[in-house]
Amino acid sequence: MLSADNFLHIGLAHYIFLSGILFSFGMIAVLMRKNVIVMLMGIELMLNAVNLSFIAFSKESGNLNGHIMVFFVMTIAAAEAGVGLALAVAIYKKFHEVNIRFFEHLRG
Amino acid sequence: MWEAIGFYALAIFLIYFAFQTITVPNPIHSALYLVLTMVGLSAAFFNLGAQFIAGVQMIVYAGAVMVLFVMVLMLFDLKAEIRAFSQGLFSGGLKVMSAALLAGLAIGAANSSVAILDKPVEAARAPADVTRQLGLLLYTKYLFAFEALGLLLLVVAVGVVAVSRIRGGTHAQR
């Protein structure tokens, strides 16, 4: 299975592997960091990893639908970053800190 | 041969920058490493024959979104955090393991689906042609999704203004 050809011929599997590693890094950032903005950055990292796999699959299958999907994901990610940063500003105005531990009890 | 060397160099850079993004204690450094990750991903898109998406990645992510992040961080005047990570060795290990498990599952599923994919149609298209076809596809087949996205951006713009005007939110003092 692990021959020299697998290492030297870059195909879909290599890009999927890279995408999976980047996605897990983003997920670890969301789960483990305490700063709200770094958690948002983890979400951006996950979205980008998924974009990479979309483009790789699009190249493999030879049509452009994956490119369109990446276009949409980028737009949604920009909107999500705007909303997330507005929430971070709202948290900061209240607590003068953007640590998630101040914001874990939601009171109505 | 050179393609493989280029890919591995790019992959090592990407993984290093992503790792730095999630581990450095200072959020500003984290944002700057994320910019480098975005630029590396743009190079990967270029490698994969998606020149237009690579340019959009540079402009939208590395240009606009990350500048927004850095600006908000400067607004907050944050120092490097002493406790950047959540507490608890056991739960931390559990979180890392669950992320690794998810990535492994996704990679395994994708790898087993690679074999049953149709062989590529071998379309060595010129860059301009890819962009042209992308535009044609976007404004014919995906026109409704495109318009819905525009509406979503309008709603988000209004919502962001509303959210940033709230005083205290759920923790309002009474």
Short mmCIF file of N, CA and C in Angstrom, two decimals, chain A residues 6-10 12-29 31-35 37-38 40-42 44-45 47-49 51-53 55-57 59-65 67-83 85-90 92-95 97-99 102-108, chain B residues 1 3-4 7-8 11 14-15 18-19 21-25 27 30-31 34 37-38 41 44-45 47-50 52-53 56-57 61 65 68-69 72-73 75-76 78 81 83-86 92 95-96 98-99 102-103 107 110-111 113-114 117-121 125 130 133-134 137-138 141-142 145-146 149 152-153 156 160 163-168 170-171 173-174:
data_model
loop_
_atom_site.label_atom_id
_atom_site.label_comp_id
_atom_site.label_asym_id
_atom_site.label_seq_id
_atom_site.Cartn_x
_atom_site.Cartn_y
_atom_site.Cartn_z
N ASN A 6 2.83 6.16 -4.22
CA ASN A 6 1.83 6.85 -3.42
C ASN A 6 2.35 8.18 -2.90
N PHE A 7 3.66 8.23 -2.62
CA PHE A 7 4.22 9.47 -2.10
C PHE A 7 4.50 10.47 -3.20
N LEU A 8 4.87 9.96 -4.37
CA LEU A 8 5.33 10.88 -5.42
C LEU A 8 4.20 11.34 -6.33
N HIS A 9 3.14 10.56 -6.43
CA HIS A 9 2.03 10.97 -7.30
C HIS A 9 0.95 11.61 -6.45
N ILE A 10 0.85 12.95 -6.52
CA ILE A 10 -0.08 13.68 -5.66
C ILE A 10 -1.48 13.59 -6.25
N LEU A 12 -5.97 13.00 -5.16
CA LEU A 12 -7.04 13.49 -4.30
C LEU A 12 -6.80 13.15 -2.84
N ALA A 13 -6.27 11.93 -2.59
CA ALA A 13 -6.15 11.47 -1.22
C ALA A 13 -5.23 12.36 -0.39
N HIS A 14 -4.17 12.88 -1.02
CA HIS A 14 -3.24 13.73 -0.28
C HIS A 14 -3.93 15.01 0.18
N TYR A 15 -4.70 15.60 -0.73
CA TYR A 15 -5.39 16.84 -0.35
C TYR A 15 -6.46 16.58 0.70
N ILE A 16 -7.12 15.42 0.61
CA ILE A 16 -8.12 15.08 1.63
C ILE A 16 -7.46 14.93 2.99
N PHE A 17 -6.28 14.32 2.97
CA PHE A 17 -5.55 14.14 4.23
C PHE A 17 -5.19 15.49 4.85
N LEU A 18 -4.67 16.39 4.02
CA LEU A 18 -4.31 17.74 4.50
C LEU A 18 -5.55 18.46 5.04
N SER A 19 -6.65 18.33 4.30
CA SER A 19 -7.89 18.98 4.71
C SER A 19 -8.38 18.43 6.05
N GLY A 20 -8.26 17.12 6.24
CA GLY A 20 -8.70 16.52 7.50
C GLY A 20 -7.87 17.01 8.66
N ILE A 21 -6.55 17.14 8.45
CA ILE A 21 -5.67 17.62 9.53
C ILE A 21 -6.04 19.06 9.89
N LEU A 22 -6.24 19.90 8.88
CA LEU A 22 -6.57 21.31 9.16
C LEU A 22 -7.92 21.41 9.86
N PHE A 23 -8.87 20.56 9.45
CA PHE A 23 -10.19 20.58 10.09
C PHE A 23 -10.07 20.21 11.56
N SER A 24 -9.27 19.19 11.87
CA SER A 24 -9.15 18.79 13.27
C SER A 24 -8.47 19.88 14.09
N PHE A 25 -7.52 20.62 13.49
CA PHE A 25 -6.91 21.74 14.21
C PHE A 25 -7.95 22.80 14.55
N GLY A 26 -8.79 23.11 13.56
CA GLY A 26 -9.83 24.10 13.82
C GLY A 26 -10.78 23.65 14.92
N MET A 27 -11.11 22.35 14.90
CA MET A 27 -12.03 21.82 15.91
C MET A 27 -11.41 21.87 17.29
N ILE A 28 -10.10 21.57 17.36
CA ILE A 28 -9.42 21.64 18.66
C ILE A 28 -9.42 23.09 19.17
N ALA A 29 -9.23 24.05 18.25
CA ALA A 29 -9.26 25.45 18.68
C ALA A 29 -10.61 25.82 19.24
N LEU A 31 -12.81 23.82 20.61
CA LEU A 31 -13.11 23.11 21.85
C LEU A 31 -12.25 23.56 23.01
N MET A 32 -11.00 23.94 22.75
CA MET A 32 -10.07 24.11 23.86
C MET A 32 -9.70 25.55 24.18
N ARG A 33 -9.76 26.45 23.20
CA ARG A 33 -9.35 27.82 23.53
C ARG A 33 -10.45 28.52 24.31
N LYS A 34 -10.06 29.52 25.10
CA LYS A 34 -11.03 30.23 25.92
C LYS A 34 -11.39 31.59 25.37
N ASN A 35 -10.56 32.10 24.45
CA ASN A 35 -10.83 33.40 23.86
C ASN A 35 -11.86 33.26 22.75
N ILE A 37 -12.57 35.11 20.24
CA ILE A 37 -12.12 35.45 18.89
C ILE A 37 -11.25 34.32 18.32
N VAL A 38 -10.45 33.69 19.18
CA VAL A 38 -9.66 32.55 18.69
C VAL A 38 -10.58 31.38 18.33
N LEU A 40 -13.56 31.78 17.05
CA LEU A 40 -14.05 32.16 15.71
C LEU A 40 -13.01 31.85 14.64
N MET A 41 -11.73 32.08 14.97
CA MET A 41 -10.67 31.74 14.01
C MET A 41 -10.64 30.24 13.75
N GLY A 42 -10.91 29.45 14.78
CA GLY A 42 -10.99 27.99 14.58
C GLY A 42 -12.10 27.63 13.62
N GLU A 44 -13.21 29.56 11.22
CA GLU A 44 -12.73 29.93 9.88
C GLU A 44 -11.79 28.86 9.33
N LEU A 45 -10.93 28.33 10.22
CA LEU A 45 -9.99 27.29 9.78
C LEU A 45 -10.74 26.05 9.31
N LEU A 47 -13.83 25.92 8.09
CA LEU A 47 -14.49 26.22 6.81
C LEU A 47 -13.49 26.15 5.66
N ASN A 48 -12.28 26.66 5.92
CA ASN A 48 -11.28 26.64 4.85
C ASN A 48 -10.82 25.23 4.53
N ALA A 49 -10.72 24.39 5.55
CA ALA A 49 -10.34 23.00 5.30
C ALA A 49 -11.39 22.32 4.41
N ASN A 51 -13.33 23.85 2.31
CA ASN A 51 -13.17 24.42 0.97
C ASN A 51 -12.09 23.69 0.19
N LEU A 52 -10.99 23.37 0.87
CA LEU A 52 -9.90 22.66 0.19
C LEU A 52 -10.37 21.31 -0.33
N SER A 53 -11.14 20.60 0.50
CA SER A 53 -11.61 19.29 0.03
C SER A 53 -12.62 19.45 -1.11
N ILE A 55 -12.55 21.78 -3.45
CA ILE A 55 -11.79 22.06 -4.67
C ILE A 55 -11.09 20.80 -5.16
N ALA A 56 -10.56 20.00 -4.22
CA ALA A 56 -9.87 18.78 -4.62
C ALA A 56 -10.83 17.81 -5.29
N PHE A 57 -12.03 17.66 -4.71
CA PHE A 57 -13.02 16.76 -5.32
C PHE A 57 -13.47 17.31 -6.67
N LYS A 59 -11.71 19.03 -8.76
CA LYS A 59 -10.70 18.74 -9.78
C LYS A 59 -10.75 17.28 -10.18
N GLU A 60 -10.99 16.43 -9.17
CA GLU A 60 -10.99 15.00 -9.46
C GLU A 60 -12.14 14.63 -10.40
N SER A 61 -13.33 15.22 -10.16
CA SER A 61 -14.49 14.83 -10.97
C SER A 61 -14.61 15.69 -12.23
N GLY A 62 -13.81 16.75 -12.34
CA GLY A 62 -13.74 17.47 -13.60
C GLY A 62 -14.88 18.43 -13.87
N ASN A 63 -15.73 18.76 -12.89
CA ASN A 63 -16.74 19.80 -13.13
C ASN A 63 -16.59 20.92 -12.10
N LEU A 64 -17.36 21.98 -12.29
CA LEU A 64 -17.12 23.20 -11.52
C LEU A 64 -18.10 23.41 -10.38
N ASN A 65 -18.93 22.40 -10.06
CA ASN A 65 -19.91 22.60 -9.00
C ASN A 65 -19.24 22.84 -7.65
N HIS A 67 -16.49 24.46 -7.15
CA HIS A 67 -16.06 25.85 -7.11
C HIS A 67 -17.22 26.75 -6.66
N ILE A 68 -18.41 26.48 -7.19
CA ILE A 68 -19.58 27.28 -6.82
C ILE A 68 -19.85 27.15 -5.33
N MET A 69 -19.73 25.90 -4.84
CA MET A 69 -19.99 25.68 -3.42
C MET A 69 -18.98 26.42 -2.55
N VAL A 70 -17.73 26.44 -2.99
CA VAL A 70 -16.70 27.17 -2.24
C VAL A 70 -17.02 28.66 -2.20
N PHE A 71 -17.49 29.17 -3.34
CA PHE A 71 -17.90 30.57 -3.43
C PHE A 71 -18.97 30.89 -2.37
N PHE A 72 -19.97 30.02 -2.27
CA PHE A 72 -21.04 30.23 -1.30
C PHE A 72 -20.52 30.12 0.13
N VAL A 73 -19.65 29.13 0.36
CA VAL A 73 -19.11 28.95 1.72
C VAL A 73 -18.33 30.18 2.15
N MET A 74 -17.58 30.77 1.20
CA MET A 74 -16.81 31.97 1.54
C MET A 74 -17.73 33.12 1.93
N THR A 75 -18.83 33.28 1.20
CA THR A 75 -19.76 34.36 1.53
C THR A 75 -20.37 34.14 2.91
N ILE A 76 -20.79 32.90 3.17
CA ILE A 76 -21.38 32.60 4.48
C ILE A 76 -20.35 32.82 5.58
N ALA A 77 -19.09 32.46 5.31
CA ALA A 77 -18.05 32.61 6.34
C ALA A 77 -17.82 34.09 6.64
N ALA A 78 -17.86 34.94 5.59
CA ALA A 78 -17.68 36.37 5.84
C ALA A 78 -18.82 36.90 6.69
N ALA A 79 -20.06 36.48 6.38
CA ALA A 79 -21.21 36.92 7.17
C ALA A 79 -21.10 36.43 8.61
N GLU A 80 -20.67 35.17 8.76
CA GLU A 80 -20.55 34.58 10.10
C GLU A 80 -19.49 35.30 10.91
N ALA A 81 -18.38 35.68 10.25
CA ALA A 81 -17.34 36.42 10.96
C ALA A 81 -17.87 37.77 11.43
N GLY A 82 -18.69 38.42 10.60
CA GLY A 82 -19.26 39.69 11.01
C GLY A 82 -20.14 39.55 12.23
N VAL A 83 -21.03 38.56 12.22
CA VAL A 83 -21.94 38.36 13.36
C VAL A 83 -21.16 37.96 14.60
N LEU A 85 -18.04 38.59 15.39
CA LEU A 85 -17.27 39.70 15.96
C LEU A 85 -18.18 40.70 16.63
N ALA A 86 -19.41 40.89 16.09
CA ALA A 86 -20.36 41.78 16.76
C ALA A 86 -20.73 41.22 18.13
N LEU A 87 -20.91 39.89 18.21
CA LEU A 87 -21.20 39.27 19.51
C LEU A 87 -20.01 39.44 20.45
N ALA A 88 -18.79 39.30 19.92
CA ALA A 88 -17.60 39.47 20.76
C ALA A 88 -17.54 40.89 21.30
N VAL A 89 -17.89 41.87 20.46
CA VAL A 89 -17.89 43.26 20.92
C VAL A 89 -18.93 43.45 22.02
N ALA A 90 -20.10 42.80 21.84
CA ALA A 90 -21.14 42.91 22.87
C ALA A 90 -20.68 42.29 24.19
N TYR A 92 -17.55 42.01 25.15
CA TYR A 92 -16.48 42.86 25.69
C TYR A 92 -17.05 44.10 26.36
N LYS A 93 -18.13 44.66 25.79
CA LYS A 93 -18.71 45.85 26.39
C LYS A 93 -19.22 45.56 27.79
N LYS A 94 -19.66 44.31 28.02
CA LYS A 94 -20.20 43.96 29.33
C LYS A 94 -19.10 43.58 30.32
N PHE A 95 -18.16 42.75 29.89
CA PHE A 95 -17.22 42.16 30.84
C PHE A 95 -15.81 42.72 30.74
N GLU A 97 -13.60 41.83 28.72
CA GLU A 97 -12.79 40.62 28.56
C GLU A 97 -13.54 39.76 27.55
N VAL A 98 -12.83 39.04 26.70
CA VAL A 98 -13.55 38.18 25.76
C VAL A 98 -13.32 36.71 26.08
N ASN A 99 -13.12 36.42 27.34
CA ASN A 99 -12.96 35.04 27.75
C ASN A 99 -14.32 34.37 27.84
N PHE A 102 -16.61 33.88 31.21
CA PHE A 102 -17.55 34.84 31.77
C PHE A 102 -18.93 34.72 31.14
N PHE A 103 -19.02 33.98 30.09
CA PHE A 103 -20.24 34.02 29.29
C PHE A 103 -20.90 32.65 29.21
N GLU A 104 -20.57 31.77 30.17
CA GLU A 104 -21.12 30.42 30.03
C GLU A 104 -22.50 30.27 30.65
N HIS A 105 -22.91 31.21 31.50
CA HIS A 105 -24.25 31.11 32.07
C HIS A 105 -25.13 32.16 31.40
N LEU A 106 -26.01 31.72 30.54
CA LEU A 106 -26.93 32.66 29.89
C LEU A 106 -28.13 32.87 30.79
N ARG A 107 -28.37 34.15 31.11
CA ARG A 107 -29.52 34.46 31.94
C ARG A 107 -30.55 35.21 31.13
N GLY A 108 -31.79 34.87 31.31
CA GLY A 108 -32.82 35.52 30.53
C GLY A 108 -33.45 36.67 31.29
N MET B 1 7.40 14.62 -9.79
CA MET B 1 8.47 14.75 -8.81
C MET B 1 8.45 16.13 -8.16
N GLU B 3 6.14 18.31 -8.48
CA GLU B 3 4.80 18.52 -7.94
C GLU B 3 4.70 17.97 -6.52
N ALA B 4 5.29 16.78 -6.31
CA ALA B 4 5.25 16.18 -4.99
C ALA B 4 6.03 17.01 -3.99
N PHE B 7 4.02 20.06 -3.15
CA PHE B 7 2.88 19.76 -2.29
C PHE B 7 3.31 19.54 -0.85
N TYR B 8 4.40 18.76 -0.66
CA TYR B 8 4.80 18.46 0.71
C TYR B 8 5.30 19.71 1.42
N ALA B 11 2.25 21.57 2.35
CA ALA B 11 1.51 20.91 3.43
C ALA B 11 2.19 21.14 4.76
N LEU B 14 1.51 24.69 5.84
CA LEU B 14 0.11 24.86 6.25
C LEU B 14 -0.11 24.27 7.64
N ILE B 15 0.42 23.07 7.87
CA ILE B 15 0.18 22.41 9.16
C ILE B 15 0.89 23.17 10.26
N ALA B 18 -1.15 26.40 10.92
CA ALA B 18 -2.41 26.11 11.59
C ALA B 18 -2.15 25.74 13.05
N PHE B 19 -1.07 24.97 13.28
CA PHE B 19 -0.74 24.58 14.65
C PHE B 19 -0.39 25.82 15.48
N THR B 21 -1.48 28.80 14.89
CA THR B 21 -2.71 29.56 15.08
C THR B 21 -3.44 29.14 16.34
N ILE B 22 -3.50 27.83 16.58
CA ILE B 22 -4.32 27.39 17.71
C ILE B 22 -3.52 27.28 18.98
N THR B 23 -2.18 27.46 18.95
CA THR B 23 -1.44 27.28 20.19
C THR B 23 -0.81 28.56 20.74
N VAL B 24 -0.53 29.59 19.92
CA VAL B 24 0.13 30.76 20.50
C VAL B 24 -0.83 31.47 21.44
N PRO B 25 -0.34 31.94 22.61
CA PRO B 25 -1.25 32.55 23.59
C PRO B 25 -1.76 33.93 23.18
N PRO B 27 -3.62 36.50 20.99
CA PRO B 27 -4.61 36.41 19.91
C PRO B 27 -4.19 37.12 18.63
N SER B 30 -2.01 34.88 16.79
CA SER B 30 -2.88 33.83 16.27
C SER B 30 -3.54 34.27 14.97
N ALA B 31 -4.04 35.52 14.95
CA ALA B 31 -4.69 36.03 13.73
C ALA B 31 -3.69 36.14 12.59
N LEU B 34 -3.03 32.87 11.16
CA LEU B 34 -4.18 32.44 10.36
C LEU B 34 -4.15 33.09 8.98
N THR B 37 -1.92 31.01 7.02
CA THR B 37 -2.60 29.78 6.63
C THR B 37 -3.51 30.01 5.43
N MET B 38 -4.22 31.17 5.43
CA MET B 38 -5.11 31.48 4.31
C MET B 38 -4.31 31.63 3.02
N LEU B 41 -3.36 28.27 1.80
CA LEU B 41 -4.52 27.59 1.20
C LEU B 41 -4.80 28.14 -0.18
N ALA B 44 -2.63 26.43 -2.46
CA ALA B 44 -3.13 25.07 -2.71
C ALA B 44 -4.26 25.09 -3.73
N PHE B 45 -5.16 26.10 -3.63
CA PHE B 45 -6.24 26.22 -4.61
C PHE B 45 -5.66 26.46 -6.00
N ASN B 47 -2.77 25.47 -7.07
CA ASN B 47 -2.24 24.16 -7.51
C ASN B 47 -3.32 23.29 -8.10
N LEU B 48 -4.52 23.37 -7.52
CA LEU B 48 -5.61 22.50 -7.93
C LEU B 48 -6.36 23.05 -9.14
N GLY B 49 -5.85 24.11 -9.75
CA GLY B 49 -6.46 24.62 -10.97
C GLY B 49 -7.66 25.52 -10.74
N ALA B 50 -7.79 26.09 -9.51
CA ALA B 50 -8.91 26.99 -9.23
C ALA B 50 -8.36 28.39 -9.05
N PHE B 52 -9.43 31.38 -9.96
CA PHE B 52 -10.36 32.42 -9.52
C PHE B 52 -10.62 32.31 -8.03
N ILE B 53 -10.85 31.07 -7.56
CA ILE B 53 -11.10 30.87 -6.14
C ILE B 53 -9.87 31.25 -5.32
N VAL B 56 -9.98 34.97 -4.98
CA VAL B 56 -11.04 35.38 -4.05
C VAL B 56 -10.63 35.07 -2.62
N GLN B 57 -9.95 33.94 -2.44
CA GLN B 57 -9.46 33.58 -1.11
C GLN B 57 -8.50 34.64 -0.58
N TYR B 61 -10.55 36.51 2.27
CA TYR B 61 -10.11 36.02 3.58
C TYR B 61 -8.90 36.77 4.09
N VAL B 65 -11.53 39.56 5.77
CA VAL B 65 -12.00 38.95 7.02
C VAL B 65 -10.93 39.04 8.10
N LEU B 68 -10.51 42.43 9.49
CA LEU B 68 -11.60 42.68 10.45
C LEU B 68 -11.27 42.07 11.82
N PHE B 69 -10.75 40.83 11.79
CA PHE B 69 -10.37 40.18 13.05
C PHE B 69 -9.30 40.99 13.78
N VAL B 72 -10.70 44.20 15.30
CA VAL B 72 -11.48 43.99 16.52
C VAL B 72 -10.56 43.65 17.68
N LEU B 73 -9.50 42.86 17.40
CA LEU B 73 -8.55 42.52 18.46
C LEU B 73 -7.85 43.77 18.98
N LEU B 75 -9.08 46.74 18.98
CA LEU B 75 -10.09 47.46 19.75
C LEU B 75 -10.12 46.99 21.19
N PHE B 76 -9.88 45.68 21.39
CA PHE B 76 -10.00 45.12 22.73
C PHE B 76 -8.77 45.34 23.58
N LEU B 78 -5.94 43.45 24.00
CA LEU B 78 -5.73 42.24 24.78
C LEU B 78 -4.24 41.98 24.97
N GLU B 81 -2.62 35.78 26.83
CA GLU B 81 -3.38 35.16 27.90
C GLU B 81 -2.51 34.21 28.71
N ARG B 83 -3.93 31.86 30.73
CA ARG B 83 -4.60 30.56 30.58
C ARG B 83 -5.36 30.57 29.26
N ALA B 84 -4.64 30.24 28.19
CA ALA B 84 -5.28 30.29 26.88
C ALA B 84 -6.18 29.09 26.66
N PHE B 85 -5.85 27.98 27.30
CA PHE B 85 -6.60 26.75 27.05
C PHE B 85 -7.52 26.46 28.22
N SER B 86 -8.58 25.70 27.94
CA SER B 86 -9.49 25.33 29.00
C SER B 86 -8.81 24.33 29.93
N GLY B 92 -9.40 17.71 28.24
CA GLY B 92 -8.63 18.20 27.12
C GLY B 92 -8.19 17.07 26.21
N LYS B 95 -11.06 15.92 24.23
CA LYS B 95 -11.41 16.79 23.12
C LYS B 95 -10.48 16.56 21.94
N VAL B 96 -9.15 16.48 22.23
CA VAL B 96 -8.18 16.25 21.15
C VAL B 96 -8.45 14.92 20.47
N SER B 98 -11.30 13.31 20.32
CA SER B 98 -12.53 13.32 19.52
C SER B 98 -12.30 14.03 18.19
N ALA B 99 -11.50 15.12 18.22
CA ALA B 99 -11.18 15.80 16.95
C ALA B 99 -10.39 14.89 16.03
N LEU B 102 -12.67 12.27 14.56
CA LEU B 102 -13.52 12.80 13.48
C LEU B 102 -12.72 12.96 12.19
N ALA B 103 -11.47 13.52 12.34
CA ALA B 103 -10.65 13.70 11.14
C ALA B 103 -10.31 12.36 10.52
N ILE B 107 -11.29 11.25 6.77
CA ILE B 107 -10.24 10.88 5.79
C ILE B 107 -10.48 9.46 5.29
N ALA B 110 -13.46 9.42 2.91
CA ALA B 110 -13.13 10.03 1.62
C ALA B 110 -12.20 9.14 0.83
N ASN B 111 -11.23 8.52 1.52
CA ASN B 111 -10.29 7.65 0.81
C ASN B 111 -10.98 6.45 0.19
N SER B 113 -13.99 6.44 -0.78
CA SER B 113 -14.86 6.88 -1.87
C SER B 113 -14.07 7.31 -3.09
N VAL B 114 -12.74 7.51 -2.93
CA VAL B 114 -11.92 7.92 -4.07
C VAL B 114 -11.96 6.84 -5.15
N LEU B 117 -15.10 6.91 -7.38
CA LEU B 117 -15.41 8.11 -8.16
C LEU B 117 -15.17 7.83 -9.64
N ASP B 118 -15.90 8.56 -10.48
CA ASP B 118 -15.63 8.48 -11.91
C ASP B 118 -14.25 9.05 -12.20
N LYS B 119 -13.62 8.46 -13.17
CA LYS B 119 -12.30 8.97 -13.55
C LYS B 119 -12.44 10.40 -14.08
N PRO B 120 -11.45 11.26 -13.83
CA PRO B 120 -11.55 12.64 -14.31
C PRO B 120 -11.64 12.70 -15.83
N VAL B 121 -12.41 13.67 -16.28
CA VAL B 121 -12.65 13.79 -17.73
C VAL B 121 -11.45 14.38 -18.45
N ARG B 125 -8.25 22.85 -18.83
CA ARG B 125 -8.81 24.10 -19.32
C ARG B 125 -7.87 25.25 -19.05
N VAL B 130 -11.92 28.65 -17.13
CA VAL B 130 -12.51 28.24 -15.86
C VAL B 130 -13.35 29.37 -15.27
N GLN B 133 -16.56 29.83 -17.27
CA GLN B 133 -17.56 28.79 -17.00
C GLN B 133 -18.15 28.94 -15.61
N LEU B 134 -17.31 29.39 -14.68
CA LEU B 134 -17.80 29.62 -13.32
C LEU B 134 -18.89 30.69 -13.32
N LEU B 137 -22.08 29.34 -14.88
CA LEU B 137 -22.79 28.43 -13.97
C LEU B 137 -23.47 29.22 -12.87
N LEU B 138 -22.78 30.24 -12.35
CA LEU B 138 -23.30 30.99 -11.21
C LEU B 138 -24.54 31.78 -11.58
N LYS B 141 -27.46 28.33 -13.53
CA LYS B 141 -27.97 27.21 -12.76
C LYS B 141 -28.16 27.58 -11.29
N TYR B 142 -27.23 28.40 -10.76
CA TYR B 142 -27.27 28.72 -9.34
C TYR B 142 -27.75 30.13 -9.09
N ALA B 145 -29.77 30.55 -5.77
CA ALA B 145 -28.91 30.51 -4.58
C ALA B 145 -28.12 31.81 -4.44
N PHE B 146 -27.69 32.34 -5.57
CA PHE B 146 -26.93 33.59 -5.56
C PHE B 146 -27.77 34.73 -5.01
N LEU B 149 -28.35 34.38 -1.34
CA LEU B 149 -27.15 34.77 -0.61
C LEU B 149 -27.09 36.29 -0.43
N LEU B 152 -29.40 37.12 2.29
CA LEU B 152 -28.80 36.74 3.56
C LEU B 152 -27.80 37.79 4.02
N LEU B 153 -27.01 38.31 3.09
CA LEU B 153 -26.03 39.33 3.48
C LEU B 153 -26.71 40.59 3.96
N VAL B 156 -27.89 39.88 7.45
CA VAL B 156 -26.76 39.86 8.38
C VAL B 156 -26.28 41.28 8.69
N VAL B 160 -26.19 42.59 12.43
CA VAL B 160 -24.95 42.99 13.12
C VAL B 160 -25.12 44.36 13.78
N VAL B 163 -27.20 43.75 16.87
CA VAL B 163 -26.47 43.08 17.94
C VAL B 163 -25.49 44.03 18.60
N SER B 164 -24.82 44.86 17.81
CA SER B 164 -23.81 45.73 18.41
C SER B 164 -24.44 46.89 19.18
N ARG B 165 -25.75 47.07 19.08
CA ARG B 165 -26.40 48.15 19.83
C ARG B 165 -26.96 47.68 21.16
N ILE B 166 -26.98 46.36 21.41
CA ILE B 166 -27.60 45.90 22.65
C ILE B 166 -26.73 46.27 23.84
N ARG B 167 -27.37 46.52 24.96
CA ARG B 167 -26.64 46.91 26.17
C ARG B 167 -26.69 45.74 27.15
N GLY B 168 -25.60 44.99 27.22
CA GLY B 168 -25.53 43.94 28.22
C GLY B 168 -26.12 42.64 27.78
N THR B 170 -27.95 39.34 27.56
CA THR B 170 -28.63 38.48 28.52
C THR B 170 -28.17 38.78 29.95
N HIS B 171 -27.07 39.56 30.08
CA HIS B 171 -26.58 39.86 31.42
C HIS B 171 -26.89 41.29 31.84
N GLN B 173 -28.01 44.43 33.65
CA GLN B 173 -28.25 44.66 35.08
C GLN B 173 -29.62 45.25 35.28
N ARG B 174 -30.27 44.78 36.30
CA ARG B 174 -31.62 45.28 36.54
C ARG B 174 -31.67 45.98 37.88
#
